[in-house]
PDB file of N, CA and C in Angstrom:
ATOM      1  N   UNK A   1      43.632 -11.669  23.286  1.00  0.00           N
ATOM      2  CA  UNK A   1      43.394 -10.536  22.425  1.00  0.00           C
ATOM      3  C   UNK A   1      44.727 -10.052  21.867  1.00  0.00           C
ATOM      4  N   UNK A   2      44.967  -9.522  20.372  1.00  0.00           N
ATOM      5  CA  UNK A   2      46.189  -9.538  19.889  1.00  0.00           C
ATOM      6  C   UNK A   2      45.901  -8.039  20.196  1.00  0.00           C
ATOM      7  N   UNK A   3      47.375  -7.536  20.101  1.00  0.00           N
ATOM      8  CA  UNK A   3      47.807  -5.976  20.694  1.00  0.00           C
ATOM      9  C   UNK A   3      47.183  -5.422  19.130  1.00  0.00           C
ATOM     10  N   UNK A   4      47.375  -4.039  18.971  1.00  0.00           N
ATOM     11  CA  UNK A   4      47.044  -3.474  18.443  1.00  0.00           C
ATOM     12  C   UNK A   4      47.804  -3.371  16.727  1.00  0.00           C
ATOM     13  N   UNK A   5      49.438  -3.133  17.065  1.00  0.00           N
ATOM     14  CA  UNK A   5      50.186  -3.284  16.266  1.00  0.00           C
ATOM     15  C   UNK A   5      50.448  -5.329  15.477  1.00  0.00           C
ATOM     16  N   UNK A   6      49.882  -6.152  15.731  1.00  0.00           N
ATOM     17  CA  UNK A   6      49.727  -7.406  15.765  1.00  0.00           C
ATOM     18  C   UNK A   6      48.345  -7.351  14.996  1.00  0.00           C
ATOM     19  N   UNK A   7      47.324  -6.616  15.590  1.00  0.00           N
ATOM     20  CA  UNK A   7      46.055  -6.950  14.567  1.00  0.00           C
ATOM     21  C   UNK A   7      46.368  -6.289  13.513  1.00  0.00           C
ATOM     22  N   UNK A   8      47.332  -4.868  13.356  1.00  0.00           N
ATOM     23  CA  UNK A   8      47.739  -4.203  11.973  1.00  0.00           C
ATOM     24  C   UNK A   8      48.153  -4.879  10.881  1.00  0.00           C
ATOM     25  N   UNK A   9      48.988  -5.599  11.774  1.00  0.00           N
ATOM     26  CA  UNK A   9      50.006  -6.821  10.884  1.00  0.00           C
ATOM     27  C   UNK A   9      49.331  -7.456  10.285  1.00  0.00           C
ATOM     28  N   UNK A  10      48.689  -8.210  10.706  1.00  0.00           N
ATOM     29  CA  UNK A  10      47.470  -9.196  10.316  1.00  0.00           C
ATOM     30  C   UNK A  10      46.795  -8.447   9.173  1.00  0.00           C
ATOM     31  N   UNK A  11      45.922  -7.391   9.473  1.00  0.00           N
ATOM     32  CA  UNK A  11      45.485  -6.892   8.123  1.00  0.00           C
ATOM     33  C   UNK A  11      45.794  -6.726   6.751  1.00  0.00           C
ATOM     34  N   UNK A  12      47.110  -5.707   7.046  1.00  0.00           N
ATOM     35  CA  UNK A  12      48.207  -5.503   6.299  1.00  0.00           C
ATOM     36  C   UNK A  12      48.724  -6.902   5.436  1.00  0.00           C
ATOM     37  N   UNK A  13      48.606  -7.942   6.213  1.00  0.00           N
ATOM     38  CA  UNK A  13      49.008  -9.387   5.200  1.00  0.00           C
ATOM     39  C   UNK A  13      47.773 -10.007   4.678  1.00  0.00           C
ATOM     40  N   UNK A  14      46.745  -9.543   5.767  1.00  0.00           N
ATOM     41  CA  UNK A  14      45.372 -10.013   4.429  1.00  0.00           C
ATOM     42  C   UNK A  14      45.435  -9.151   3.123  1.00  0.00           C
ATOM     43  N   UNK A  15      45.599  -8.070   3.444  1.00  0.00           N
ATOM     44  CA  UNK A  15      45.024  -7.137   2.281  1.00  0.00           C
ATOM     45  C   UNK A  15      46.545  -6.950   0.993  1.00  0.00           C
ATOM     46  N   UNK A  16      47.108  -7.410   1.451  1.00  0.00           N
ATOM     47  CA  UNK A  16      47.917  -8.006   0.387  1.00  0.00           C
ATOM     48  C   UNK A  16      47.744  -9.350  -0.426  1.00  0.00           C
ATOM     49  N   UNK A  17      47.404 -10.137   0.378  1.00  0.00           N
ATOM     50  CA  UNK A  17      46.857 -11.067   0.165  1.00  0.00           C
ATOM     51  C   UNK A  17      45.637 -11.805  -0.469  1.00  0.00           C
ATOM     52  N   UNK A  18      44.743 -10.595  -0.735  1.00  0.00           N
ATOM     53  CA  UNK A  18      43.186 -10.522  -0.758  1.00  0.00           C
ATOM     54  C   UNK A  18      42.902  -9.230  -1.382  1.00  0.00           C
ATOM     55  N   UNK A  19      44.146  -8.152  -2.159  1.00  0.00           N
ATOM     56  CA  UNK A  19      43.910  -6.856  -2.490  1.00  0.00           C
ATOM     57  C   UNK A  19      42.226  -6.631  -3.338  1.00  0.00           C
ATOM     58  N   UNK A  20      41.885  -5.670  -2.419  1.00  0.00           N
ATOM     59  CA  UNK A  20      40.151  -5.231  -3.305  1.00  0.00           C
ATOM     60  C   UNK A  20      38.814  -6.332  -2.741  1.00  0.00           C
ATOM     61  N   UNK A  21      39.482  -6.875  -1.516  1.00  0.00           N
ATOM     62  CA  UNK A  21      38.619  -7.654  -1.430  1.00  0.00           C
ATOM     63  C   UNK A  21      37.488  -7.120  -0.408  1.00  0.00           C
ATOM     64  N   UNK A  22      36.208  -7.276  -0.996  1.00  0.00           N
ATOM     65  CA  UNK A  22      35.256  -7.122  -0.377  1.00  0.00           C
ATOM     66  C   UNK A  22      33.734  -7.775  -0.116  1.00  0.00           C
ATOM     67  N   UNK A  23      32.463  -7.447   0.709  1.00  0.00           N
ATOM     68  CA  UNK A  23      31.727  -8.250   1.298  1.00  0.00           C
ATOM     69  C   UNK A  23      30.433  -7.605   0.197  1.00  0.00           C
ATOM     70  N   UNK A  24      29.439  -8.794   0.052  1.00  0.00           N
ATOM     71  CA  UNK A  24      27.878  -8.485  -0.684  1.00  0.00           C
ATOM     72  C   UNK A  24      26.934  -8.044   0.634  1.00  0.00           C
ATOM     73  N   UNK A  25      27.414  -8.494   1.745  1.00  0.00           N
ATOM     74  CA  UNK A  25      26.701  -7.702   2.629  1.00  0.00           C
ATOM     75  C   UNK A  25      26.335  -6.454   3.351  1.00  0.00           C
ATOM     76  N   UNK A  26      25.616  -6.594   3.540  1.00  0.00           N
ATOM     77  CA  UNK A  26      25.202  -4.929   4.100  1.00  0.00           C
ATOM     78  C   UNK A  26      25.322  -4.802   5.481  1.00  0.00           C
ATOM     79  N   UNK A  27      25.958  -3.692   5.875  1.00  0.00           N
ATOM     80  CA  UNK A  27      26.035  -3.545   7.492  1.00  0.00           C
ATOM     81  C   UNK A  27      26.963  -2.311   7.779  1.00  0.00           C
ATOM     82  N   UNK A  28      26.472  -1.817   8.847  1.00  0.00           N
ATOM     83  CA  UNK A  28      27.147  -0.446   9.460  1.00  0.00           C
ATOM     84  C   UNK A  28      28.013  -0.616  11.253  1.00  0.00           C
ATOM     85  N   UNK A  29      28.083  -2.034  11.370  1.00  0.00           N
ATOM     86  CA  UNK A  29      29.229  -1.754  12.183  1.00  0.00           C
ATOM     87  C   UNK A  29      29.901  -3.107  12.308  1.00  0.00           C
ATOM     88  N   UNK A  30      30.152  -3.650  13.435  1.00  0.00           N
ATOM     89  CA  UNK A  30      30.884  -4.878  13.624  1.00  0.00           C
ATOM     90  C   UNK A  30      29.975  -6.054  13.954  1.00  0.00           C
ATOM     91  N   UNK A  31      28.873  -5.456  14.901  1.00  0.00           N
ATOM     92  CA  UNK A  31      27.890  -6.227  14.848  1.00  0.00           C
ATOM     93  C   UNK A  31      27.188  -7.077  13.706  1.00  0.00           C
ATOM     94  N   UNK A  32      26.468  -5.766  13.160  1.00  0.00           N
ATOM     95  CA  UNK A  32      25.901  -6.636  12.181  1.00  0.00           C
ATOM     96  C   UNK A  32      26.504  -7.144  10.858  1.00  0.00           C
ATOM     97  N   UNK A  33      28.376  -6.924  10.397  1.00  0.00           N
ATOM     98  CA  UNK A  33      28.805  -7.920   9.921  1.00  0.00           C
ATOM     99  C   UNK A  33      29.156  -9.179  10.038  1.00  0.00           C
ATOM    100  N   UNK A  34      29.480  -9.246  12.171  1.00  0.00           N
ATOM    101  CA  UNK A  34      29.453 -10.742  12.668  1.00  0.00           C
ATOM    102  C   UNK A  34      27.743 -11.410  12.140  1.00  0.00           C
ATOM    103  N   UNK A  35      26.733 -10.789  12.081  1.00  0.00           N
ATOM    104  CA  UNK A  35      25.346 -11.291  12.251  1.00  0.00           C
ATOM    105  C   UNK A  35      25.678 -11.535  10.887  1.00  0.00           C
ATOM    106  N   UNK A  36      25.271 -10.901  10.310  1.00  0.00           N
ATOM    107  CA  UNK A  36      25.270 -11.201   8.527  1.00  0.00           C
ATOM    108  C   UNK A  36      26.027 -12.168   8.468  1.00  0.00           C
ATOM    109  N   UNK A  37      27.281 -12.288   8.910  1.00  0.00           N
ATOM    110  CA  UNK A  37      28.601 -13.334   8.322  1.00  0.00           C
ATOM    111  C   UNK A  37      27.798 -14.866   8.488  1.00  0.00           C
ATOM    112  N   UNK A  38      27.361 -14.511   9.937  1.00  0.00           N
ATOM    113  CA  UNK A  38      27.219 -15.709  10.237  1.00  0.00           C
ATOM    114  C   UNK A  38      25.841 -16.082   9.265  1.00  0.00           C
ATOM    115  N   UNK A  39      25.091 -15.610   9.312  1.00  0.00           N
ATOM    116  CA  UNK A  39      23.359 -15.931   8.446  1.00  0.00           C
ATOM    117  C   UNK A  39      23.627 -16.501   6.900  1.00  0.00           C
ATOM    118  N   UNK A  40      25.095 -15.950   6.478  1.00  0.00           N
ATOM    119  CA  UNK A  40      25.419 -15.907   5.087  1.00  0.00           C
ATOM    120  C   UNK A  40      25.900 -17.382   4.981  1.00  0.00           C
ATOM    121  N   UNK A  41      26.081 -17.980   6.049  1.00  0.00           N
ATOM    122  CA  UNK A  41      26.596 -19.274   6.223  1.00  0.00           C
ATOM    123  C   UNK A  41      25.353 -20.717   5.588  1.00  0.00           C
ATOM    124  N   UNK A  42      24.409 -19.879   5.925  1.00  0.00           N
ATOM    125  CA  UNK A  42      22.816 -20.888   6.254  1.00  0.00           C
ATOM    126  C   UNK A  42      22.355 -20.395   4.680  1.00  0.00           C
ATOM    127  N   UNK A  43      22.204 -19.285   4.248  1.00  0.00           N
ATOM    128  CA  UNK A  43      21.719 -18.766   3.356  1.00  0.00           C
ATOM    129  C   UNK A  43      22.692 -17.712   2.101  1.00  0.00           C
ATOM    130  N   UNK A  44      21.630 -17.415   0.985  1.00  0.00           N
ATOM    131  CA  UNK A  44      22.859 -16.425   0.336  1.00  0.00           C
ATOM    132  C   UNK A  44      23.027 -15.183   0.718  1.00  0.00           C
ATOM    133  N   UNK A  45      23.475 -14.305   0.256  1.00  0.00           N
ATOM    134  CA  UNK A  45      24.122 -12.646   0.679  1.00  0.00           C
ATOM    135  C   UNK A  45      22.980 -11.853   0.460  1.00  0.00           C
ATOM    136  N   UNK A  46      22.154 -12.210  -0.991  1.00  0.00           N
ATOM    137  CA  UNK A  46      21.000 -11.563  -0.922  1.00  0.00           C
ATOM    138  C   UNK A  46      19.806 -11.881  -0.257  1.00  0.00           C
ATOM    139  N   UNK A  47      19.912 -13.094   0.224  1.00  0.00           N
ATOM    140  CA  UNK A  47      18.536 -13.256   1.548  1.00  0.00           C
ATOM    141  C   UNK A  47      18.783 -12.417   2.793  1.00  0.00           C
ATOM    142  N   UNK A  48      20.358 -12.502   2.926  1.00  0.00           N
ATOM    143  CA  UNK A  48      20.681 -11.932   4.266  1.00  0.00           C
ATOM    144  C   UNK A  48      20.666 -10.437   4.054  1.00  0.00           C
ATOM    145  N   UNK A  49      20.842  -9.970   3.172  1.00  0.00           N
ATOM    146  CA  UNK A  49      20.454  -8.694   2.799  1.00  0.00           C
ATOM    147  C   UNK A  49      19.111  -8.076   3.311  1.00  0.00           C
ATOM    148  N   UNK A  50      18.281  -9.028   2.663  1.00  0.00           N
ATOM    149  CA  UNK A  50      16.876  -8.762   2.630  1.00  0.00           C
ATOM    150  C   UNK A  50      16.338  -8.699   4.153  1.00  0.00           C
ATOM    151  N   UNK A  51      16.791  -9.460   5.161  1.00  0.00           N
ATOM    152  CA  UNK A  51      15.771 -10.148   6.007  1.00  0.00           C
ATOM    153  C   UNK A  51      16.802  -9.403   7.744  1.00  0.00           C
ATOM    154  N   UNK A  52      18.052  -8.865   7.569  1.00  0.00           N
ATOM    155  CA  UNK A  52      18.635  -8.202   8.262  1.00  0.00           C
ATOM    156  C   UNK A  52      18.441  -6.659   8.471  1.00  0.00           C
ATOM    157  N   UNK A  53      17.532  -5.862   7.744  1.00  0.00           N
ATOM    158  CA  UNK A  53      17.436  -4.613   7.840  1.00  0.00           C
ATOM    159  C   UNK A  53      16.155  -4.908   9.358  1.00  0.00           C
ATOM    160  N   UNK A  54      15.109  -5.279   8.918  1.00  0.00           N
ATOM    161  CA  UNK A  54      14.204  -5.759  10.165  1.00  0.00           C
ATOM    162  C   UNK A  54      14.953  -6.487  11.452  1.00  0.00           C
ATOM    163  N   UNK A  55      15.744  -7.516  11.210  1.00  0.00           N
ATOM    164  CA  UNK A  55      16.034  -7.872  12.248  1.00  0.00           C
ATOM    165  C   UNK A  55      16.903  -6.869  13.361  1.00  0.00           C
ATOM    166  N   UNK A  56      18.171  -6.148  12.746  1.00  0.00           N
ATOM    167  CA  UNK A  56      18.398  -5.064  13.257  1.00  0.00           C
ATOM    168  C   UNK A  56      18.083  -3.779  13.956  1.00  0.00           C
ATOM    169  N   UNK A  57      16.882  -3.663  13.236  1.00  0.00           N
ATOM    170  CA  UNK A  57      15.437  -2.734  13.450  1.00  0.00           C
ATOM    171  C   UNK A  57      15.062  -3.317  15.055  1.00  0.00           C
ATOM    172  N   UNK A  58      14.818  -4.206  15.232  1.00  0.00           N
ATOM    173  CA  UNK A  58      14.374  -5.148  16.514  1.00  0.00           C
ATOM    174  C   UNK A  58      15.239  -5.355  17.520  1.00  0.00           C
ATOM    175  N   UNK A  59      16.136  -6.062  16.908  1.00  0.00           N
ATOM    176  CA  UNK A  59      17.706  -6.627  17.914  1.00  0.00           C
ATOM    177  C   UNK A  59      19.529  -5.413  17.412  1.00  0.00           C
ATOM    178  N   UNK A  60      19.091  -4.174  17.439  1.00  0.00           N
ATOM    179  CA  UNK A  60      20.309  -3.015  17.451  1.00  0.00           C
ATOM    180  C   UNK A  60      21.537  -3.213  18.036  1.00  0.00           C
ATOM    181  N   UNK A  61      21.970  -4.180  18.679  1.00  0.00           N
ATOM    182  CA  UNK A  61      22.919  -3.860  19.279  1.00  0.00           C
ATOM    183  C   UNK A  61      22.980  -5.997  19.919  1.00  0.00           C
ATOM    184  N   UNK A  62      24.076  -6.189  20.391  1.00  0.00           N
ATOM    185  CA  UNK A  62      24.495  -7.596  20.706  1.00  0.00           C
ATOM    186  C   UNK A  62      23.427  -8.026  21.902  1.00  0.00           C
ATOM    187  N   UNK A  63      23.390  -7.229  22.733  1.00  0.00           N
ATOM    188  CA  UNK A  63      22.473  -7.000  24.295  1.00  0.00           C
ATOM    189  C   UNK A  63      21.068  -7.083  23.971  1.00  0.00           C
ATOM    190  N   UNK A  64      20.376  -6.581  22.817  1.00  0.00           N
ATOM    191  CA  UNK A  64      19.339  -6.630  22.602  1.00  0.00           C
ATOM    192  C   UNK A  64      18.927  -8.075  21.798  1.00  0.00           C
ATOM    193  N   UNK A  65      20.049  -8.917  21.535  1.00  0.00           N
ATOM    194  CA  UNK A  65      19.336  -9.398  20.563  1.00  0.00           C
ATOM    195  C   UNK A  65      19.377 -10.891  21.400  1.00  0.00           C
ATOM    196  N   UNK A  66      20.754 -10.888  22.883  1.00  0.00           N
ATOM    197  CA  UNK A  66      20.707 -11.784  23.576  1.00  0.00           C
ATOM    198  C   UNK A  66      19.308 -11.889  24.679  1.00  0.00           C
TER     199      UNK A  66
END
């Protein structure tokens, strides 16, 4: 696990790197941007859009959905 000041860094050189860059997906925490990220892989941004509000609804949290 990188320290705190190390994951800053990291950001700080994406977002220079990537200025304004942002996601078509929808999501309100870390979870369901790992979930989405990954679904967006299989499918497009707007399926995963569509078909993640229910699944979330069901599986809320990492524990629930294992």
């Amino acid at each position: 696990m990188k320290s705190p000041s190390v994951a800053a860094a990291i950001f700080d050189a994406l977002d220079e790197q990537h200025p304004g860059a942002d996601t078509e997906l929808h999501f309100t925490n870390a979870y369901e941007l790992l979930t989405a990220t990954i679904l967006s892989a299989q499918s497009t941004d707007q399926r995963v859009n569509m078909v993640t509000p229910a699944l979330f609804a069901r599986y809320p949290s990492p524990a629930a959905l294992a």
